[in-house]
Amino acid sequence: MLTRIDHIGIACFDLDKTVEFYRSTYGFEVFHTEVNEEQGVREAMLRINGTSDGGASYLQLLEPVREDSTVAKWLAKNGEGVHHIAFGTADVDGDAADIRGKGVRVLYDEPRRGSMGSRITFLHPKDCHGVLTELVTSAEPSSAEH
């Protein structure tokens, strides 16, 4: 069962400049940064609030680190802006299978590693009314990298 909005992914050309905008404009601070080589992005997670299920809601700022990454291709086509929405779940495998059974294309056969040690998969935007949708199972607090 989907429990919360885990994060909104925002594609940007310059991560440092975009982080500074969110910090100076809204007071959001960086909770976590990492480079995800598999996805070809450098990212910053800005924590917005905690949730009753132990998770949190974030803005995820994504800057491509190579031209062949999905985010780089998306930026070239669309420019900066909202890239995807991610819903939190305790069971990404089970929820992905359930959603696949309803005719929605799940982009990964098996969930992959996401931000902060999470497990993720994506749903095809054409099956989700034009919205790239991510399902996220957060890592246990002790296994999340900061």
PDB file of N, CA and C in Angstrom, residues 45-84:
ATOM      1  N   MET A  45      18.968  15.601  -1.737  1.00  0.00           N
ATOM      2  CA  MET A  45      17.652  15.391  -1.137  1.00  0.00           C
ATOM      3  C   MET A  45      17.446  16.481  -0.094  1.00  0.00           C
ATOM      4  N   LEU A  46      16.383  17.269  -0.258  1.00  0.00           N
ATOM      5  CA  LEU A  46      16.030  18.326   0.683  1.00  0.00           C
ATOM      6  C   LEU A  46      14.830  17.829   1.475  1.00  0.00           C
ATOM      7  N   ARG A  47      15.017  17.606   2.774  1.00  0.00           N
ATOM      8  CA  ARG A  47      13.956  17.041   3.618  1.00  0.00           C
ATOM      9  C   ARG A  47      12.929  18.119   3.930  1.00  0.00           C
ATOM     10  N   ILE A  48      11.667  17.801   3.653  1.00  0.00           N
ATOM     11  CA  ILE A  48      10.588  18.748   3.894  1.00  0.00           C
ATOM     12  C   ILE A  48       9.945  18.477   5.246  1.00  0.00           C
ATOM     13  N   ASN A  49       9.637  17.206   5.528  1.00  0.00           N
ATOM     14  CA  ASN A  49       9.021  16.854   6.816  1.00  0.00           C
ATOM     15  C   ASN A  49       9.118  15.358   7.057  1.00  0.00           C
ATOM     16  N   GLY A  50       8.883  14.947   8.306  1.00  0.00           N
ATOM     17  CA  GLY A  50       8.799  13.542   8.655  1.00  0.00           C
ATOM     18  C   GLY A  50       7.364  13.065   8.525  1.00  0.00           C
ATOM     19  N   THR A  51       7.172  11.742   8.545  1.00  0.00           N
ATOM     20  CA  THR A  51       5.834  11.169   8.437  1.00  0.00           C
ATOM     21  C   THR A  51       5.614  10.149   9.541  1.00  0.00           C
ATOM     22  N   SER A  52       4.365   9.794   9.767  1.00  0.00           N
ATOM     23  CA  SER A  52       4.029   8.881  10.859  1.00  0.00           C
ATOM     24  C   SER A  52       4.544   7.466  10.637  1.00  0.00           C
ATOM     25  N   ASP A  53       4.877   7.101   9.388  1.00  0.00           N
ATOM     26  CA  ASP A  53       5.381   5.745   9.136  1.00  0.00           C
ATOM     27  C   ASP A  53       6.898   5.667   9.215  1.00  0.00           C
ATOM     28  N   GLY A  54       7.523   6.714   9.721  1.00  0.00           N
ATOM     29  CA  GLY A  54       8.976   6.712   9.877  1.00  0.00           C
ATOM     30  C   GLY A  54       9.721   7.226   8.662  1.00  0.00           C
ATOM     31  N   GLY A  55       9.009   7.497   7.585  1.00  0.00           N
ATOM     32  CA  GLY A  55       9.644   8.021   6.393  1.00  0.00           C
ATOM     33  C   GLY A  55       9.681   9.536   6.447  1.00  0.00           C
ATOM     34  N   ALA A  56       9.845  10.141   5.309  1.00  0.00           N
ATOM     35  CA  ALA A  56       9.871  11.597   5.211  1.00  0.00           C
ATOM     36  C   ALA A  56       9.457  11.975   3.802  1.00  0.00           C
ATOM     37  N   SER A  57       9.234  13.258   3.595  1.00  0.00           N
ATOM     38  CA  SER A  57       8.973  13.785   2.265  1.00  0.00           C
ATOM     39  C   SER A  57      10.119  14.709   1.888  1.00  0.00           C
ATOM     40  N   TYR A  58      10.548  14.611   0.637  1.00  0.00           N
ATOM     41  CA  TYR A  58      11.719  15.331   0.161  1.00  0.00           C
ATOM     42  C   TYR A  58      11.447  15.992  -1.187  1.00  0.00           C
ATOM     43  N   LEU A  59      12.285  16.954  -1.526  1.00  0.00           N
ATOM     44  CA  LEU A  59      12.495  17.369  -2.901  1.00  0.00           C
ATOM     45  C   LEU A  59      13.811  16.719  -3.296  1.00  0.00           C
ATOM     46  N   GLN A  60      13.825  16.078  -4.448  1.00  0.00           N
ATOM     47  CA  GLN A  60      15.039  15.457  -4.963  1.00  0.00           C
ATOM     48  C   GLN A  60      15.479  16.275  -6.172  1.00  0.00           C
ATOM     49  N   LEU A  61      16.623  16.913  -6.059  1.00  0.00           N
ATOM     50  CA  LEU A  61      17.165  17.697  -7.156  1.00  0.00           C
ATOM     51  C   LEU A  61      18.162  16.831  -7.907  1.00  0.00           C
ATOM     52  N   LEU A  62      18.015  16.757  -9.225  1.00  0.00           N
ATOM     53  CA  LEU A  62      18.799  15.841 -10.058  1.00  0.00           C
ATOM     54  C   LEU A  62      19.550  16.586 -11.144  1.00  0.00           C
ATOM     55  N   GLU A  63      20.875  16.437 -11.146  1.00  0.00           N
ATOM     56  CA  GLU A  63      21.723  17.002 -12.195  1.00  0.00           C
ATOM     57  C   GLU A  63      22.413  15.843 -12.912  1.00  0.00           C
ATOM     58  N   PRO A  64      22.323  15.767 -14.233  1.00  0.00           N
ATOM     59  CA  PRO A  64      22.989  14.666 -14.931  1.00  0.00           C
ATOM     60  C   PRO A  64      24.511  14.786 -14.841  1.00  0.00           C
ATOM     61  N   VAL A  65      25.176  13.630 -14.761  1.00  0.00           N
ATOM     62  CA  VAL A  65      26.639  13.617 -14.758  1.00  0.00           C
ATOM     63  C   VAL A  65      27.192  13.081 -16.076  1.00  0.00           C
ATOM     64  N   ARG A  66      26.290  12.623 -16.935  1.00  0.00           N
ATOM     65  CA  ARG A  66      26.713  12.200 -18.272  1.00  0.00           C
ATOM     66  C   ARG A  66      25.556  12.431 -19.250  1.00  0.00           C
ATOM     67  N   GLU A  67      25.910  12.669 -20.499  1.00  0.00           N
ATOM     68  CA  GLU A  67      24.925  13.053 -21.510  1.00  0.00           C
ATOM     69  C   GLU A  67      23.956  11.948 -21.884  1.00  0.00           C
ATOM     70  N   ASP A  68      24.322  10.684 -21.638  1.00  0.00           N
ATOM     71  CA  ASP A  68      23.428   9.591 -22.017  1.00  0.00           C
ATOM     72  C   ASP A  68      22.466   9.186 -20.904  1.00  0.00           C
ATOM     73  N   SER A  69      22.466   9.915 -19.784  1.00  0.00           N
ATOM     74  CA  SER A  69      21.555   9.571 -18.695  1.00  0.00           C
ATOM     75  C   SER A  69      20.127   9.972 -19.063  1.00  0.00           C
ATOM     76  N   THR A  70      19.174   9.308 -18.449  1.00  0.00           N
ATOM     77  CA  THR A  70      17.763   9.607 -18.681  1.00  0.00           C
ATOM     78  C   THR A  70      17.454  11.058 -18.331  1.00  0.00           C
ATOM     79  N   VAL A  71      18.016  11.555 -17.237  1.00  0.00           N
ATOM     80  CA  VAL A  71      17.748  12.934 -16.821  1.00  0.00           C
ATOM     81  C   VAL A  71      18.348  13.929 -17.827  1.00  0.00           C
ATOM     82  N   ALA A  72      19.533  13.650 -18.360  1.00  0.00           N
ATOM     83  CA  ALA A  72      20.128  14.543 -19.362  1.00  0.00           C
ATOM     84  C   ALA A  72      19.253  14.611 -20.607  1.00  0.00           C
ATOM     85  N   LYS A  73      18.760  13.466 -21.039  1.00  0.00           N
ATOM     86  CA  LYS A  73      17.887  13.431 -22.219  1.00  0.00           C
ATOM     87  C   LYS A  73      16.584  14.174 -21.934  1.00  0.00           C
ATOM     88  N   TRP A  74      16.060  14.002 -20.727  1.00  0.00           N
ATOM     89  CA  TRP A  74      14.814  14.678 -20.350  1.00  0.00           C
ATOM     90  C   TRP A  74      15.026  16.190 -20.330  1.00  0.00           C
ATOM     91  N   LEU A  75      16.136  16.650 -19.746  1.00  0.00           N
ATOM     92  CA  LEU A  75      16.442  18.083 -19.703  1.00  0.00           C
ATOM     93  C   LEU A  75      16.585  18.660 -21.114  1.00  0.00           C
ATOM     94  N   ALA A  76      17.239  17.930 -22.011  1.00  0.00           N
ATOM     95  CA  ALA A  76      17.423  18.415 -23.383  1.00  0.00           C
ATOM     96  C   ALA A  76      16.074  18.606 -24.079  1.00  0.00           C
ATOM     97  N   LYS A  77      15.135  17.769 -23.768  1.00  0.00           N
ATOM     98  CA  LYS A  77      13.808  17.834 -24.392  1.00  0.00           C
ATOM     99  C   LYS A  77      12.874  18.825 -23.697  1.00  0.00           C
ATOM    100  N   ASN A  78      12.912  18.877 -22.346  1.00  0.00           N
ATOM    101  CA  ASN A  78      11.910  19.605 -21.579  1.00  0.00           C
ATOM    102  C   ASN A  78      12.431  20.815 -20.810  1.00  0.00           C
ATOM    103  N   GLY A  79      13.730  20.904 -20.608  1.00  0.00           N
ATOM    104  CA  GLY A  79      14.267  21.951 -19.744  1.00  0.00           C
ATOM    105  C   GLY A  79      14.065  21.589 -18.279  1.00  0.00           C
ATOM    106  N   GLU A  80      14.453  22.492 -17.404  1.00  0.00           N
ATOM    107  CA  GLU A  80      14.360  22.229 -15.969  1.00  0.00           C
ATOM    108  C   GLU A  80      12.906  22.140 -15.516  1.00  0.00           C
ATOM    109  N   GLY A  81      12.689  21.331 -14.481  1.00  0.00           N
ATOM    110  CA  GLY A  81      11.352  21.254 -13.907  1.00  0.00           C
ATOM    111  C   GLY A  81      11.064  19.912 -13.287  1.00  0.00           C
ATOM    112  N   VAL A  82       9.791  19.703 -12.953  1.00  0.00           N
ATOM    113  CA  VAL A  82       9.373  18.463 -12.298  1.00  0.00           C
ATOM    114  C   VAL A  82       9.607  17.293 -13.256  1.00  0.00           C
ATOM    115  N   HIS A  83      10.352  16.318 -12.784  1.00  0.00           N
ATOM    116  CA  HIS A  83      10.708  15.146 -13.570  1.00  0.00           C
ATOM    117  C   HIS A  83       9.828  13.952 -13.223  1.00  0.00           C
ATOM    118  N   HIS A  84       9.571  13.748 -11.911  1.00  0.00           N
ATOM    119  CA  HIS A  84       8.749  12.612 -11.497  1.00  0.00           C
ATOM    120  C   HIS A  84       8.195  12.828 -10.093  1.00  0.00           C
TER     121      HIS A  84
END
